[in-house]
Amino acid sequence: MPAAQAAESWPTRPVTVLCPFAAGTSTDTLMRLVNTSLSQQFGQNFIVEDRPGATGNIAAGTVARAAPDGYTLLIGTVGPIVNNKFMYKDLDFEPDRAFTPIAIHRSSLSAARNCR
C-alpha cells in the first residue's frame, strides 16, 4: 500500500500516547484535552498512558522499542528528547534516531513517534 494511502486510513485502531509524567501534571492534563479532540477528529480513541520515572526515560524507551506503526506516541519534552542523552550514559535508545517529531502542542512540548 502506498504511504499516502496508508496515511489516509490511519488510525484504524486506538492510539496510545505515553506521557513521561504522573497523572494530574500539566503535561498529562494538556494531553488528555488534546486527545479528546484527536479522538473526535479521527474517530478513534487516543489513550494517555502515564509512565513517569527516570526523567522521562521510561516512557521514551517504551516508545522507542514499540513498533514504528504510529499507534504508540510519546509526549516528548526536552528531558528525554534532548537533555537525558547527556545525563545518562546507559540509555537504551538514541533520542536522535528513535523519534520523528509529528506535532508541536506548545513551545516546550512536542509529540514524537518511533521511526525505526
XYZ file of N, CA and C in Angstrom:
348
model
N 0.848 -1.176 0.000
C 0.000 0.000 0.000
C 0.892 1.237 0.000
N 0.668 2.182 -0.904
C 1.458 3.412 -0.916
C 1.328 4.171 0.400
N 2.394 4.894 0.771
C 2.416 5.617 2.049
C 1.262 6.604 2.165
N 0.952 7.317 1.094
C -0.127 8.306 1.146
C -1.463 7.633 1.427
N -1.693 6.475 0.811
C -2.937 5.748 1.037
C -3.011 5.229 2.464
N -1.883 4.729 2.984
C -1.847 4.248 4.368
C -2.122 5.380 5.340
N -1.557 6.558 5.079
C -1.761 7.711 5.959
C -3.222 8.132 5.980
N -3.925 7.991 4.846
C -5.332 8.372 4.789
C -6.194 7.479 5.670
N -5.806 6.234 5.868
C -6.630 5.317 6.640
C -6.235 5.255 8.119
N -5.184 5.931 8.508
C -4.746 5.933 9.907
C -5.624 6.866 10.707
N -5.997 6.550 11.884
C -5.799 5.296 12.609
C -6.983 4.348 12.421
N -6.683 3.083 12.387
C -7.722 2.066 12.254
C -8.005 1.374 13.585
N -7.275 1.774 14.619
C -7.472 1.231 15.970
C -7.028 2.302 16.974
N -7.270 2.104 18.258
C -6.870 3.115 19.257
C -5.363 3.398 19.232
N -5.022 4.639 19.556
C -3.637 5.102 19.601
C -3.277 5.362 21.063
N -2.143 4.824 21.495
C -1.665 5.049 22.856
C -0.650 6.182 22.843
N -0.839 7.159 23.714
C 0.067 8.293 23.824
C 0.702 8.233 25.211
N 2.008 7.947 25.258
C 2.690 7.834 26.542
C 3.132 9.200 27.036
N 2.825 9.455 28.300
C 3.200 10.695 28.972
C 4.311 10.368 29.962
N 5.445 11.061 29.905
C 6.547 10.752 30.814
C 6.387 11.341 32.216
N 5.203 11.821 32.533
C 4.952 12.430 33.837
C 3.715 11.812 34.480
N 3.557 12.022 35.764
C 2.456 11.432 36.523
C 1.113 12.052 36.154
N 0.061 11.309 36.459
C -1.301 11.799 36.254
C -1.511 13.087 37.053
N -2.217 14.011 36.444
C -2.522 15.265 37.118
C -1.521 16.374 36.864
N -0.384 16.069 36.247
C 0.579 17.125 35.926
C 0.047 17.937 34.741
N 0.669 19.072 34.487
C 0.193 19.922 33.390
C 0.316 19.206 32.043
N 1.377 18.442 31.836
C 1.554 17.723 30.571
C 0.469 16.673 30.394
N 0.188 15.911 31.438
C -0.860 14.898 31.394
C -2.219 15.539 31.114
N -2.525 16.607 31.812
C -3.811 17.282 31.649
C -3.966 17.833 30.237
N -2.917 18.478 29.728
C -2.970 19.016 28.365
C -3.214 17.900 27.357
N -2.510 16.787 27.495
C -2.663 15.709 26.525
C -4.046 15.069 26.605
N -4.619 15.008 27.772
C -5.982 14.464 27.872
C -6.970 15.365 27.128
N -6.752 16.668 27.181
C -7.602 17.596 26.429
C -7.371 17.455 24.924
N -6.109 17.405 24.536
C -5.771 17.258 23.114
C -6.293 15.924 22.590
N -6.125 14.858 23.368
C -6.558 13.535 22.912
C -8.066 13.453 22.720
N -8.824 14.185 23.521
C -10.274 14.225 23.330
C -10.594 14.790 21.953
N -9.909 15.855 21.587
C -10.102 16.466 20.271
C -9.647 15.531 19.153
N -8.488 14.885 19.345
C -7.989 13.949 18.329
C -8.950 12.784 18.141
N -9.492 12.267 19.235
C -10.447 11.159 19.153
C -11.675 11.561 18.341
N -12.170 12.762 18.554
C -13.320 13.248 17.794
C -12.966 13.444 16.327
N -11.785 13.997 16.065
C -11.371 14.280 14.693
C -11.120 13.012 13.884
N -10.462 12.009 14.494
C -10.068 10.820 13.754
C -11.012 9.631 13.941
N -11.957 9.727 14.868
C -12.899 8.644 15.063
C -12.305 7.413 15.726
N -11.217 7.588 16.433
C -10.573 6.510 17.190
C -10.183 7.065 18.551
N -10.060 6.179 19.523
C -9.611 6.612 20.845
C -8.119 6.907 20.841
N -7.734 8.005 21.476
C -6.344 8.338 21.761
C -6.233 8.261 23.278
N -5.459 7.318 23.760
C -5.413 6.983 25.177
C -4.108 7.463 25.791
N -4.191 8.295 26.834
C -3.000 8.734 27.547
C -2.627 7.655 28.555
N -1.386 7.234 28.497
C -0.858 6.269 29.464
C 0.340 6.921 30.151
N 0.212 7.179 31.436
C 1.287 7.824 32.178
C 2.359 6.797 32.535
N 3.622 7.103 32.180
C 4.765 6.266 32.514
C 5.866 7.156 33.089
N 5.652 7.691 34.294
C 6.657 8.589 34.872
C 7.885 7.826 35.343
N 8.973 8.542 35.459
C 10.182 7.978 36.036
C 11.403 8.176 35.165
N 12.569 8.199 35.834
C 13.868 8.313 35.166
C 13.930 9.521 34.239
N 13.357 10.619 34.669
C 13.348 11.880 33.926
C 12.795 11.705 32.506
N 11.790 10.866 32.375
C 11.142 10.652 31.087
C 11.664 9.464 30.301
N 12.740 8.833 30.761
C 13.343 7.739 30.005
C 12.480 6.483 29.949
N 11.647 6.248 30.949
C 10.797 5.053 30.929
C 9.803 5.148 29.776
N 9.097 6.250 29.683
C 8.138 6.436 28.593
C 8.845 6.492 27.240
N 9.928 7.251 27.158
C 10.645 7.389 25.884
C 11.204 6.053 25.417
N 11.773 5.282 26.325
C 12.313 3.973 25.957
C 11.228 3.025 25.491
N 10.072 3.081 26.128
C 8.952 2.239 25.721
C 8.517 2.561 24.293
N 8.412 3.839 23.980
C 8.019 4.240 22.626
C 9.122 3.901 21.625
N 10.371 4.093 22.004
C 11.486 3.781 21.096
C 11.495 2.298 20.719
N 11.088 1.430 21.639
C 11.074 -0.014 21.379
C 9.775 -0.504 20.732
N 8.768 0.351 20.670
C 7.476 -0.039 20.093
C 7.573 -0.155 18.572
N 6.645 -0.878 18.006
C 6.589 -0.973 16.542
C 6.413 0.425 15.956
N 7.135 0.742 14.892
C 7.043 2.092 14.301
C 5.826 2.229 13.381
N 4.645 1.989 13.949
C 3.431 1.958 13.144
C 2.487 3.136 13.389
N 2.894 4.070 14.259
C 2.069 5.237 14.514
C 1.002 5.033 15.576
N 1.021 3.888 16.255
C 0.000 3.618 17.268
C 0.513 3.743 18.694
N 1.788 4.042 18.858
C 2.355 4.326 20.174
C 3.145 5.620 20.043
N 2.631 6.677 20.634
C 3.241 8.003 20.520
C 3.797 8.433 21.865
N 4.698 9.396 21.825
C 5.321 9.949 23.027
C 5.020 11.431 23.116
N 4.636 11.880 24.297
C 4.582 13.310 24.549
C 6.023 13.694 24.865
N 6.728 14.154 23.865
C 8.153 14.417 24.028
C 8.419 15.773 24.629
N 9.217 15.797 25.667
C 9.644 17.055 26.266
C 11.162 17.126 26.169
N 11.713 18.242 26.549
C 13.152 18.457 26.383
C 13.999 17.445 27.164
N 13.492 16.913 28.275
C 14.255 15.947 29.061
C 14.626 14.701 28.279
N 13.661 13.850 27.939
C 14.005 12.612 27.248
C 14.465 12.800 25.807
N 14.106 13.891 25.189
C 14.474 14.085 23.785
C 15.848 14.733 23.629
N 16.220 15.641 24.531
C 17.479 16.378 24.385
C 18.432 16.157 25.564
N 18.008 16.503 26.747
C 18.912 16.541 27.899
C 19.425 15.185 28.361
N 18.578 14.183 28.369
C 18.938 12.927 29.021
C 20.103 12.194 28.370
N 20.312 12.393 27.089
C 21.456 11.717 26.460
C 22.785 12.233 27.016
N 22.768 13.409 27.618
C 23.971 13.944 28.248
C 24.043 13.604 29.734
N 22.921 13.228 30.311
C 22.868 12.947 31.744
C 22.964 11.460 32.081
N 22.548 10.597 31.154
C 22.546 9.151 31.390
C 23.469 8.483 30.390
N 24.468 7.769 30.872
C 25.417 7.141 29.939
C 24.885 5.842 29.351
N 23.869 5.236 29.972
C 23.375 3.935 29.518
C 21.927 3.978 29.042
N 21.562 4.958 28.233
C 20.211 4.976 27.673
C 20.049 3.778 26.749
N 18.872 3.154 26.774
C 18.650 2.009 25.891
C 17.997 2.424 24.567
N 18.068 3.703 24.249
C 17.578 4.221 22.971
C 18.385 5.465 22.630
N 18.423 5.800 21.346
C 19.104 7.013 20.888
C 18.042 8.037 20.481
N 17.819 9.054 21.299
C 16.750 10.015 21.004
C 16.847 10.627 19.605
N 18.054 10.872 19.121
C 18.205 11.499 17.805
C 17.738 10.590 16.669
N 17.764 9.289 16.892
C 17.396 8.329 15.844
C 16.065 7.630 16.095
N 15.625 7.624 17.324
C 14.447 6.824 17.677
C 13.114 7.508 17.383
N 13.107 8.829 17.261
C 11.839 9.548 17.168
C 11.801 10.498 15.974
N 10.590 10.706 15.492
C 10.323 11.696 14.456
C 9.268 12.658 14.990
N 9.558 13.951 15.033
C 8.536 14.902 15.502
C 7.333 14.887 14.569
N 6.144 14.901 15.134
C 4.936 14.920 14.303
C 4.032 16.102 14.613
N 4.211 16.747 15.760
C 3.369 17.898 16.112
C 4.023 18.685 17.228
N 3.704 19.960 17.298
C 4.121 20.798 18.413
C 2.848 21.324 19.060
N 2.681 21.022 20.345
C 1.483 21.456 21.061
C 1.664 22.818 21.697
N 2.866 23.087 22.141
C 3.245 24.384 22.684
C 4.757 24.445 22.596
N 5.355 25.552 22.859
C 6.772 25.724 22.591
C 7.674 24.742 23.332
N 7.240 24.187 24.454
C 8.105 23.285 25.189
C 7.603 21.845 25.177
N 6.637 21.529 24.339
C 6.052 20.189 24.340
C 5.839 19.741 22.908
N 6.256 18.562 22.569
C 6.021 18.033 21.239
C 5.690 16.554 21.333
N 5.080 16.036 20.314
C 4.788 14.605 20.245
C 5.742 13.989 19.241
N 6.133 12.772 19.462
C 7.052 12.090 18.568
C 6.612 10.643 18.433
N 7.014 10.024 17.344
C 6.736 8.609 17.172
C 8.040 7.894 16.909
N 8.022 6.602 17.118
C 9.182 5.768 16.835
C 9.365 5.731 15.313
N 10.593 5.880 14.832
C 10.828 5.909 13.385
C 11.803 4.840 12.924
N 12.003 3.803 13.745
C 12.928 2.747 13.329
C 12.480 2.119 12.056
